[in-house]
Amino acid sequence: MTKAAELAKMGEVLTNSQIGGRRNLIINGNFQNWQRSTSETGLGASAGYFTADRWRISTANSAGRFTMNRTAGDPDGFNYGLVINCTTADTSVAADEILLLQQKIEGQDVQHLKKGTSDAESVTISFYAKIVGSATDFVVTLYDNDNNRFISKLFTFTTSWVRYYFTVPGDTTGTLDQDTSSSLELWFWLHAGSNHTSGTLQTSWGSDTNANRAAGIDSIYSSTSNEFYLAGVQLEVGSQATPFEHRSFGEELALCQRYALVIGNGTSSVPYVGQGWGASSTQVIALIDLPTTMRATPSYSNGGANGVSIIDGLGYGSASSSFSISTSVSTPQSLFVDITRSAGGLTADKNYYLRTNSASDYILIESEL
Amino acid sequence: MVQKAKYIKNIEGLNDSIIATIDNKEWSVPLDSANRHYQEILEWVAKGNTIEEAD
């Protein structure tokens, strides 16, 4: 590139991109945080969050199944990526089938895009991807969940890691709500039936027409040889992709914990997670202070084979199979866990601690979108 | 998918949360319309299902 061209390029970047500050609107775009699990098998029957923080699986009506794992070492500069491997093929595709990898973004975090105004900002999506197998063509969609509008682009991936780009022009129609609900969503289409593929791919902003959502894609479920790899996902303001914004593990974890917190799960010792007191001979109430304010009042679940114990100062414990557990007076900052032991044996006004029962047990506290 | 749901009362005797089985996992779900599990339960109720009353 000549010096003049280089200066022109720099000027373009300065004009059209966000310089400095936090650029990447995607949380855990580098797949550093896997609080729930680094490997899950037999996925595809239901939607939800299973492995990498903030990355959601959306699925409907397919017999196809897959594993979702953490990968290491590729591409250069990234600790981890994500891989989806088809384990049960589905070549008899019903019209309403889908499989998507999604990330949903709160409305209050995308107000600076000025969407729905005459000053609407362009954004650029960038990511590293590669495939194994015969399915090479997949669609990436930016979806406006407040106004049911979207724009898509078809990509052809290869067996080598490549960084791909998708610059999305500002949309002057449809403002995004300033709230804690999902407003903007990034979708990776991996499988779809004719309800979503029979039209023409919508490559400019427009209202949601199902048939135009994923026209032209292959299916990851076409063969059990298919694998889809993803790393370094970034969504930023401007018409230029800048280098991936590497945030520290701690920064990224704190961002993830606004949506999900896992205590335990593979730690070498069992963590004490809350301090409580006996309310009666059958009930202990324990307070869990959350490390960051969550998006909404969270749900609570025990995981692992043995759940939690309550411990007094002498080390007495009881297996959670003896308990019923619920939460009350919960807020996005803290929650009370009510532990009821109908067999009795607890002591009112005595101090107790809540902890997981073994190193493989965990508590999941969640307020995902 | 919600499989069953039951209200839990707080110490004042008011419905305060729901114990629900969703996708074969048991959750304690707050009555917060922004919570995705509570949204799922409300959709399940809209399809004709019922949340069991608290004990």
Tab-separated table of C-alpha atoms in Angstrom:
chain	number	residue	atom	x	y	z
A	1	MET	CA	0.000	0.000	0.000
A	2	THR	CA	1.381	3.444	-0.845
A	3	LYS	CA	1.822	6.047	1.898
A	4	ALA	CA	-1.052	8.088	0.475
A	5	ALA	CA	-3.327	5.080	0.385
A	6	GLU	CA	-2.296	4.166	3.921
A	7	LEU	CA	-3.143	7.665	5.172
A	8	ALA	CA	-6.453	7.559	3.325
A	9	LYS	CA	-7.259	4.235	4.985
A	10	MET	CA	-6.364	5.614	8.409
A	11	GLY	CA	-8.638	8.581	7.770
A	12	GLU	CA	-11.444	6.253	6.812
A	13	VAL	CA	-11.001	4.258	9.990
A	14	LEU	CA	-10.898	7.407	12.122
A	15	THR	CA	-14.071	8.689	10.479
A	16	ASN	CA	-16.088	5.513	10.469
A	17	SER	CA	-14.987	3.539	13.511
A	18	GLN	CA	-15.007	3.869	17.252
A	19	ILE	CA	-11.513	4.676	18.426
A	20	GLY	CA	-10.685	3.724	21.989
A	21	GLY	CA	-12.984	2.548	24.723
A	22	ARG	CA	-14.727	-0.772	24.757
A	23	ARG	CA	-15.453	-1.775	21.182
A	24	ASN	CA	-16.797	-5.299	21.194
A	25	LEU	CA	-20.520	-5.523	21.977
A	26	ILE	CA	-20.312	-9.311	22.088
A	27	ILE	CA	-19.624	-10.802	25.519
A	28	ASN	CA	-17.339	-13.833	25.635
A	29	GLY	CA	-16.652	-13.424	21.934
A	30	ASN	CA	-13.277	-15.048	22.566
A	31	PHE	CA	-14.902	-18.062	24.281
A	32	GLN	CA	-12.790	-17.691	27.429
A	33	ASN	CA	-15.587	-18.394	29.887
A	34	TRP	CA	-17.351	-21.743	30.151
A	35	GLN	CA	-18.923	-21.655	33.595
A	36	ARG	CA	-21.570	-24.292	32.869
A	37	SER	CA	-19.523	-26.849	30.952
A	38	THR	CA	-16.760	-27.142	28.376
A	39	SER	CA	-18.356	-30.121	26.660
A	40	GLU	CA	-21.945	-31.260	26.186
A	41	THR	CA	-23.275	-34.119	24.098
A	42	GLY	CA	-26.664	-34.974	22.683
A	43	LEU	CA	-27.774	-31.361	22.245
A	44	GLY	CA	-30.449	-30.292	19.781
A	45	ALA	CA	-33.669	-31.336	21.461
A	46	SER	CA	-34.208	-28.098	23.363
A	47	ALA	CA	-33.106	-24.482	23.259
A	48	GLY	CA	-31.003	-22.888	25.954
A	49	TYR	CA	-27.553	-22.191	27.336
A	50	PHE	CA	-25.346	-25.265	27.664
A	51	THR	CA	-21.615	-24.509	27.413
A	52	ALA	CA	-19.854	-21.217	26.573
A	53	ASP	CA	-21.197	-18.269	28.542
A	54	ARG	CA	-23.716	-16.049	26.755
A	55	TRP	CA	-23.944	-18.299	23.681
A	56	ARG	CA	-27.428	-19.699	23.235
A	57	ILE	CA	-28.670	-22.593	21.132
A	58	SER	CA	-32.012	-22.053	19.397
A	59	THR	CA	-33.527	-25.200	17.964
A	60	ALA	CA	-36.857	-26.480	16.775
A	61	ASN	CA	-38.258	-29.781	15.613
A	62	SER	CA	-35.137	-31.485	14.258
A	63	ALA	CA	-34.014	-35.037	14.948
A	64	GLY	CA	-30.439	-33.880	14.406
A	65	ARG	CA	-28.143	-33.871	17.421
A	66	PHE	CA	-24.724	-32.406	18.114
A	67	THR	CA	-21.961	-31.954	20.624
A	68	MET	CA	-20.701	-28.540	21.661
A	69	ASN	CA	-17.112	-28.348	22.881
A	70	ARG	CA	-14.328	-25.966	23.720
A	71	THR	CA	-11.369	-26.101	21.350
A	72	ALA	CA	-7.884	-24.866	22.096
A	73	GLY	CA	-5.008	-23.346	20.230
A	74	ASP	CA	-6.585	-21.935	17.103
A	75	PRO	CA	-6.586	-19.460	15.573
A	76	ASP	CA	-3.363	-17.727	16.638
A	77	GLY	CA	-3.829	-15.400	19.568
A	78	PHE	CA	-6.969	-17.035	20.916
A	79	ASN	CA	-6.962	-19.415	23.854
A	80	TYR	CA	-10.203	-21.071	22.877
A	81	GLY	CA	-12.883	-21.440	20.268
A	82	LEU	CA	-16.142	-23.338	20.028
A	83	VAL	CA	-16.903	-26.361	17.892
A	84	ILE	CA	-20.263	-27.908	17.064
A	85	ASN	CA	-20.074	-31.495	15.775
A	86	CYS	CA	-23.057	-33.232	14.227
A	87	THR	CA	-23.550	-36.621	15.910
A	88	THR	CA	-26.984	-37.521	14.550
A	89	ALA	CA	-27.742	-36.492	10.981
A	90	ASP	CA	-31.142	-35.232	9.849
A	91	THR	CA	-31.601	-35.344	6.105
A	92	SER	CA	-35.388	-35.494	6.146
A	93	VAL	CA	-35.838	-31.850	6.989
A	94	ALA	CA	-39.262	-30.587	8.029
A	95	ALA	CA	-40.235	-27.067	6.988
A	96	ASP	CA	-40.053	-25.540	10.450
A	97	GLU	CA	-36.710	-26.939	11.595
A	98	ILE	CA	-33.961	-24.615	12.811
A	99	LEU	CA	-30.598	-24.670	14.547
A	100	LEU	CA	-28.950	-21.393	15.457
A	101	LEU	CA	-26.109	-20.215	17.660
A	102	GLN	CA	-27.126	-16.865	19.116
A	103	GLN	CA	-26.042	-14.035	21.326
A	104	LYS	CA	-28.671	-11.587	22.610
A	105	ILE	CA	-27.749	-8.033	23.643
A	106	GLU	CA	-29.639	-5.835	26.090
A	107	GLY	CA	-31.340	-2.761	24.640
A	108	GLN	CA	-29.639	-0.392	27.071
A	109	ASP	CA	-26.244	-1.491	25.722
A	110	VAL	CA	-26.926	-0.621	22.078
A	111	GLN	CA	-28.462	2.861	22.317
A	112	HIS	CA	-25.281	4.372	20.831
A	113	LEU	CA	-26.095	2.673	17.523
A	114	LYS	CA	-28.888	5.272	17.169
A	115	LYS	CA	-30.920	2.697	15.301
A	116	GLY	CA	-34.180	3.998	13.923
A	117	THR	CA	-32.871	7.548	13.504
A	118	SER	CA	-31.417	9.401	10.555
A	119	ASP	CA	-28.021	9.162	12.290
A	120	ALA	CA	-28.094	5.374	12.620
A	121	GLU	CA	-24.577	3.935	12.851
A	122	SER	CA	-23.120	1.195	10.693
A	123	VAL	CA	-21.800	-1.793	12.598
A	124	THR	CA	-19.296	-4.453	11.597
A	125	ILE	CA	-19.416	-8.104	12.589
A	126	SER	CA	-16.168	-10.059	12.403
A	127	PHE	CA	-15.330	-13.602	13.401
A	128	TYR	CA	-12.982	-16.493	12.722
A	129	ALA	CA	-14.521	-19.692	11.384
A	130	LYS	CA	-13.682	-22.964	9.721
A	131	ILE	CA	-15.516	-26.172	8.911
A	132	VAL	CA	-14.891	-29.873	8.525
A	133	GLY	CA	-17.137	-31.868	6.225
A	134	SER	CA	-19.386	-31.094	3.288
A	135	ALA	CA	-21.544	-28.328	4.797
A	136	THR	CA	-19.751	-25.095	3.963
A	137	ASP	CA	-22.387	-22.365	3.501
A	138	PHE	CA	-23.958	-20.732	6.531
A	139	VAL	CA	-25.806	-17.484	7.174
A	140	VAL	CA	-25.103	-14.788	9.756
A	141	THR	CA	-28.000	-12.542	10.754
A	142	LEU	CA	-28.241	-9.353	12.789
A	143	TYR	CA	-31.745	-9.336	14.233
A	144	ASP	CA	-33.633	-6.368	15.728
A	145	ASN	CA	-35.823	-8.094	18.294
A	146	ASP	CA	-37.749	-4.928	19.220
A	147	ASN	CA	-39.024	-4.299	15.688
A	148	ASN	CA	-38.702	-7.749	14.098
A	149	ARG	CA	-36.302	-6.571	11.426
A	150	PHE	CA	-33.124	-8.248	10.202
A	151	ILE	CA	-30.273	-8.342	7.720
A	152	SER	CA	-28.316	-11.441	6.685
A	153	LYS	CA	-25.186	-12.488	4.804
A	154	LEU	CA	-24.224	-15.877	3.391
A	155	PHE	CA	-20.683	-17.110	4.053
A	156	THR	CA	-18.757	-19.986	2.518
A	157	PHE	CA	-16.300	-21.403	5.032
A	158	THR	CA	-13.225	-23.512	4.364
A	159	THR	CA	-11.162	-26.010	6.319
A	160	SER	CA	-8.756	-23.260	7.427
A	161	TRP	CA	-9.325	-20.541	9.996
A	162	VAL	CA	-10.243	-17.321	8.175
A	163	ARG	CA	-11.464	-14.027	9.615
A	164	TYR	CA	-14.792	-13.058	8.016
A	165	TYR	CA	-16.447	-9.643	7.923
A	166	PHE	CA	-20.017	-8.365	7.621
A	167	THR	CA	-20.567	-4.605	7.604
A	168	VAL	CA	-24.175	-3.713	8.321
A	169	PRO	CA	-25.402	-0.257	7.298
A	170	GLY	CA	-27.252	1.855	9.851
A	171	ASP	CA	-30.956	1.116	9.937
A	172	THR	CA	-33.078	4.276	10.015
A	173	THR	CA	-36.211	2.292	10.838
A	174	GLY	CA	-37.075	0.910	14.249
A	175	THR	CA	-35.587	2.271	17.458
A	176	LEU	CA	-34.233	-0.092	20.088
A	177	ASP	CA	-35.830	-0.098	23.535
A	178	GLN	CA	-33.692	1.257	26.349
A	179	ASP	CA	-34.181	-1.597	28.773
A	180	THR	CA	-32.751	-4.880	30.014
A	181	SER	CA	-34.550	-7.032	27.450
A	182	SER	CA	-33.065	-8.429	24.264
A	183	SER	CA	-32.934	-5.805	21.509
A	184	LEU	CA	-30.161	-6.798	19.128
A	185	GLU	CA	-29.268	-10.416	18.398
A	186	LEU	CA	-26.438	-12.044	16.442
A	187	TRP	CA	-27.462	-15.341	14.867
A	188	PHE	CA	-25.357	-18.036	13.178
A	189	TRP	CA	-27.721	-20.218	11.114
A	190	LEU	CA	-26.504	-23.833	10.999
A	191	HIS	CA	-29.653	-25.635	9.850
A	192	ALA	CA	-33.097	-24.612	8.607
A	193	GLY	CA	-36.164	-26.017	6.893
A	194	SER	CA	-37.949	-24.501	3.939
A	195	ASN	CA	-40.010	-22.121	6.083
A	196	HIS	CA	-36.749	-20.223	6.560
A	197	THR	CA	-34.947	-20.911	3.279
A	198	SER	CA	-37.507	-20.907	0.454
A	199	GLY	CA	-37.269	-17.177	-0.288
A	200	THR	CA	-34.392	-14.892	-1.194
A	201	LEU	CA	-31.790	-14.081	1.417
A	202	GLN	CA	-32.511	-10.646	2.891
A	203	THR	CA	-29.203	-8.814	2.534
A	204	SER	CA	-30.468	-5.364	3.487
A	205	TRP	CA	-32.472	-4.278	6.513
A	206	GLY	CA	-36.127	-5.195	6.244
A	207	SER	CA	-39.052	-6.570	8.173
A	208	ASP	CA	-39.022	-10.213	9.187
A	209	THR	CA	-40.101	-12.534	6.397
A	210	ASN	CA	-39.409	-16.086	7.540
A	211	ALA	CA	-38.645	-17.460	4.081
A	212	ASN	CA	-35.862	-14.913	3.566
A	213	ARG	CA	-34.043	-15.617	6.788
A	214	ALA	CA	-31.543	-18.302	5.792
A	215	ALA	CA	-31.916	-18.929	2.060
A	216	GLY	CA	-28.898	-20.670	0.574
A	217	ILE	CA	-27.475	-22.393	3.629
A	218	ASP	CA	-26.198	-25.913	3.937
A	219	SER	CA	-27.120	-27.984	6.971
A	220	ILE	CA	-24.722	-29.054	9.680
A	221	TYR	CA	-27.082	-32.006	10.119
A	222	SER	CA	-26.456	-33.235	6.553
A	223	SER	CA	-23.709	-35.595	7.798
A	224	THR	CA	-22.114	-36.732	11.040
A	225	SER	CA	-18.801	-35.684	9.459
A	226	ASN	CA	-19.750	-31.997	9.737
A	227	GLU	CA	-18.065	-29.712	12.240
A	228	PHE	CA	-18.413	-25.940	12.629
A	229	TYR	CA	-15.668	-23.982	14.417
A	230	LEU	CA	-16.014	-20.410	15.667
A	231	ALA	CA	-13.665	-17.994	17.494
A	232	GLY	CA	-13.065	-14.283	18.024
A	233	VAL	CA	-16.552	-12.924	17.436
A	234	GLN	CA	-16.783	-9.145	17.460
A	235	LEU	CA	-19.605	-6.653	16.818
A	236	GLU	CA	-18.505	-3.035	16.765
A	237	VAL	CA	-19.652	0.384	15.671
A	238	GLY	CA	-18.331	1.534	12.312
A	239	SER	CA	-17.802	0.250	8.808
A	240	GLN	CA	-14.328	-1.147	9.488
A	241	ALA	CA	-13.410	-4.237	11.464
A	242	THR	CA	-10.672	-3.435	13.957
A	243	PRO	CA	-8.434	-6.085	15.544
A	244	PHE	CA	-10.228	-8.298	18.018
A	245	GLU	CA	-10.561	-6.610	21.396
A	246	HIS	CA	-8.911	-8.996	23.847
A	247	ARG	CA	-10.290	-8.329	27.307
A	248	SER	CA	-8.812	-9.982	30.384
A	249	PHE	CA	-10.326	-13.197	31.705
A	250	GLY	CA	-11.559	-11.357	34.787
A	251	GLU	CA	-13.211	-8.566	32.800
A	252	GLU	CA	-14.959	-11.039	30.525
A	253	LEU	CA	-16.048	-13.215	33.460
A	254	ALA	CA	-17.582	-10.231	35.239
A	255	LEU	CA	-19.535	-9.369	32.093
A	256	CYS	CA	-20.751	-12.972	31.839
A	257	GLN	CA	-21.804	-13.058	35.492
A	258	ARG	CA	-24.435	-10.420	34.862
A	259	TYR	CA	-26.267	-13.280	33.106
A	260	ALA	CA	-25.100	-16.470	34.786
A	261	LEU	CA	-23.080	-17.419	37.845
A	262	VAL	CA	-21.824	-20.922	38.532
A	263	ILE	CA	-20.344	-21.647	41.955
A	264	GLY	CA	-18.434	-24.909	42.206
A	265	ASN	CA	-18.309	-27.278	39.240
A	266	GLY	CA	-14.868	-28.742	39.037
A	267	THR	CA	-13.163	-26.647	41.667
A	268	SER	CA	-10.720	-28.684	43.710
A	269	SER	CA	-12.506	-28.013	46.984
A	270	VAL	CA	-16.147	-27.499	47.838
A	271	PRO	CA	-16.929	-23.775	48.075
A	272	TYR	CA	-18.948	-22.204	50.857
A	273	VAL	CA	-21.446	-20.075	48.991
A	274	GLY	CA	-23.700	-18.564	51.597
A	275	GLN	CA	-24.110	-17.907	55.279
A	276	GLY	CA	-27.389	-18.829	56.913
A	277	TRP	CA	-29.228	-19.305	60.144
A	278	GLY	CA	-31.750	-21.739	61.489
A	279	ALA	CA	-35.274	-20.428	61.242
A	280	SER	CA	-36.796	-23.508	62.903
A	281	SER	CA	-36.079	-27.199	63.414
A	282	THR	CA	-36.934	-27.789	59.760
A	283	GLN	CA	-35.680	-24.673	57.986
A	284	VAL	CA	-32.429	-22.835	57.286
A	285	ILE	CA	-32.308	-19.567	55.370
A	286	ALA	CA	-29.016	-18.705	53.658
A	287	LEU	CA	-28.009	-15.475	51.936
A	288	ILE	CA	-26.001	-15.565	48.705
A	289	ASP	CA	-24.416	-12.242	47.796
A	290	LEU	CA	-23.950	-11.987	44.041
A	291	PRO	CA	-20.619	-10.688	42.704
A	292	THR	CA	-22.282	-8.310	40.261
A	293	THR	CA	-25.754	-6.956	39.681
A	294	MET	CA	-27.528	-9.418	37.444
A	295	ARG	CA	-29.702	-8.445	34.506
A	296	ALA	CA	-32.905	-9.503	36.275
A	297	THR	CA	-33.894	-11.372	39.404
A	298	PRO	CA	-32.168	-14.707	38.808
A	299	SER	CA	-33.353	-18.310	38.854
A	300	TYR	CA	-31.549	-20.810	41.075
A	301	SER	CA	-30.672	-24.446	40.413
A	302	ASN	CA	-28.464	-27.112	41.931
A	303	GLY	CA	-26.319	-29.177	39.611
A	304	GLY	CA	-24.231	-32.277	39.885
A	305	ALA	CA	-25.009	-35.548	41.566
A	306	ASN	CA	-25.327	-34.393	45.158
A	307	GLY	CA	-26.308	-30.720	45.173
A	308	VAL	CA	-25.646	-28.771	48.345
A	309	SER	CA	-25.126	-29.299	52.053
A	310	ILE	CA	-25.795	-27.164	55.072
A	311	ILE	CA	-22.968	-27.141	57.560
A	312	ASP	CA	-22.838	-25.881	61.125
A	313	GLY	CA	-19.723	-24.796	62.967
A	314	LEU	CA	-18.968	-28.392	63.919
A	315	GLY	CA	-18.905	-29.562	60.336
A	316	TYR	CA	-22.232	-31.339	60.326
A	317	GLY	CA	-23.650	-31.815	56.858
A	318	SER	CA	-26.720	-33.226	55.259
A	319	ALA	CA	-27.172	-34.387	51.712
A	320	SER	CA	-29.442	-32.234	49.607
A	321	SER	CA	-31.624	-35.241	48.851
A	322	SER	CA	-32.956	-34.645	52.374
A	323	PHE	CA	-33.852	-31.039	51.544
A	324	SER	CA	-36.257	-29.074	49.472
A	325	ILE	CA	-34.770	-25.838	48.266
A	326	SER	CA	-36.367	-22.653	46.991
A	327	THR	CA	-35.441	-18.994	46.826
A	328	SER	CA	-37.256	-15.981	48.226
A	329	VAL	CA	-36.881	-12.229	48.513
A	330	SER	CA	-34.472	-12.454	45.593
A	331	THR	CA	-33.149	-9.411	43.789
A	332	PRO	CA	-30.551	-8.945	41.030
A	333	GLN	CA	-27.996	-8.297	43.828
A	334	SER	CA	-28.677	-11.150	46.250
A	335	LEU	CA	-30.945	-14.045	47.008
A	336	PHE	CA	-32.136	-15.963	50.005
A	337	VAL	CA	-32.116	-19.732	49.739
A	338	ASP	CA	-34.751	-21.493	51.838
A	339	ILE	CA	-33.665	-24.992	52.790
A	340	THR	CA	-36.403	-27.121	54.287
A	341	ARG	CA	-35.582	-30.435	55.985
A	342	SER	CA	-38.929	-31.993	56.780
A	343	ALA	CA	-37.220	-34.666	58.900
A	344	GLY	CA	-36.183	-31.917	61.310
A	345	GLY	CA	-32.906	-31.919	63.239
A	346	LEU	CA	-32.033	-28.286	62.607
A	347	THR	CA	-31.743	-25.680	65.345
A	348	ALA	CA	-33.388	-22.273	65.319
A	349	ASP	CA	-31.055	-19.263	65.629
A	350	LYS	CA	-27.965	-21.358	64.954
A	351	ASN	CA	-25.463	-20.357	62.276
A	352	TYR	CA	-25.213	-22.552	59.212
A	353	TYR	CA	-23.255	-22.412	55.984
A	354	LEU	CA	-24.420	-23.445	52.558
A	355	ARG	CA	-21.890	-25.223	50.393
A	356	THR	CA	-21.814	-27.614	47.486
A	357	ASN	CA	-21.664	-31.246	48.452
A	358	SER	CA	-18.669	-32.369	46.406
A	359	ALA	CA	-16.165	-30.900	43.992
A	360	SER	CA	-18.286	-31.824	40.988
A	361	ASP	CA	-21.498	-30.271	42.351
A	362	TYR	CA	-22.454	-26.694	41.625
A	363	ILE	CA	-25.012	-23.962	42.002
A	364	LEU	CA	-26.262	-22.188	38.888
A	365	ILE	CA	-27.788	-18.736	39.272
A	366	GLU	CA	-29.110	-17.382	36.008
A	367	SER	CA	-30.752	-14.304	34.490
A	368	GLU	CA	-29.989	-14.904	30.816
A	369	LEU	CA	-31.862	-13.300	27.953
B	1	MET	CA	-39.924	-27.006	27.928
B	2	VAL	CA	-41.755	-26.579	31.231
B	3	GLN	CA	-42.811	-29.927	32.659
B	4	LYS	CA	-44.310	-28.869	35.990
B	5	ALA	CA	-44.507	-25.826	38.224
B	6	LYS	CA	-45.566	-25.145	41.794
B	7	TYR	CA	-45.806	-21.901	43.780
B	8	ILE	CA	-43.708	-21.486	46.923
B	9	LYS	CA	-44.891	-19.155	49.693
B	10	ASN	CA	-42.573	-16.890	51.657
B	11	ILE	CA	-42.579	-16.548	55.418
B	12	GLU	CA	-45.497	-14.103	55.166
B	13	GLY	CA	-47.583	-16.665	53.349
B	14	LEU	CA	-47.458	-14.952	49.950
B	15	ASN	CA	-46.525	-16.649	46.680
B	16	ASP	CA	-42.894	-15.638	46.251
B	17	SER	CA	-41.344	-18.035	43.751
B	18	ILE	CA	-42.057	-21.117	41.650
B	19	ILE	CA	-40.323	-24.479	41.760
B	20	ALA	CA	-40.376	-25.608	38.146
B	21	THR	CA	-38.977	-28.486	36.158
B	22	ILE	CA	-37.769	-27.120	32.825
B	23	ASP	CA	-35.950	-29.361	30.331
B	24	ASN	CA	-35.557	-31.988	33.073
B	25	LYS	CA	-33.813	-29.562	35.441
B	26	GLU	CA	-35.334	-28.179	38.625
B	27	TRP	CA	-35.267	-24.400	39.036
B	28	SER	CA	-36.401	-21.985	41.690
B	29	VAL	CA	-37.880	-19.187	39.593
B	30	PRO	CA	-38.696	-15.677	40.863
B	31	LEU	CA	-41.957	-13.968	39.895
B	32	ASP	CA	-40.082	-11.462	37.732
B	33	SER	CA	-41.423	-10.809	34.241
B	34	ALA	CA	-37.854	-10.178	33.014
B	35	ASN	CA	-36.728	-13.654	34.075
B	36	ARG	CA	-36.616	-16.018	31.085
B	37	HIS	CA	-37.788	-19.034	33.074
B	38	TYR	CA	-40.792	-17.113	34.427
B	39	GLN	CA	-41.560	-16.007	30.854
B	40	GLU	CA	-41.463	-19.685	29.800
B	41	ILE	CA	-43.814	-20.617	32.642
B	42	LEU	CA	-46.268	-17.868	31.654
B	43	GLU	CA	-46.226	-19.148	28.049
B	44	TRP	CA	-46.841	-22.669	29.389
B	45	VAL	CA	-49.810	-21.377	31.415
B	46	ALA	CA	-51.154	-19.553	28.347
B	47	LYS	CA	-51.289	-22.942	26.604
B	48	GLY	CA	-53.710	-24.196	29.252
B	49	ASN	CA	-51.373	-25.550	31.928
B	50	THR	CA	-51.666	-24.676	35.600
B	51	ILE	CA	-49.145	-23.769	38.272
B	52	GLU	CA	-49.815	-25.942	41.304
B	53	GLU	CA	-50.713	-24.039	44.471
B	54	ALA	CA	-48.212	-23.899	47.324
B	55	ASP	CA	-48.499	-26.301	50.257
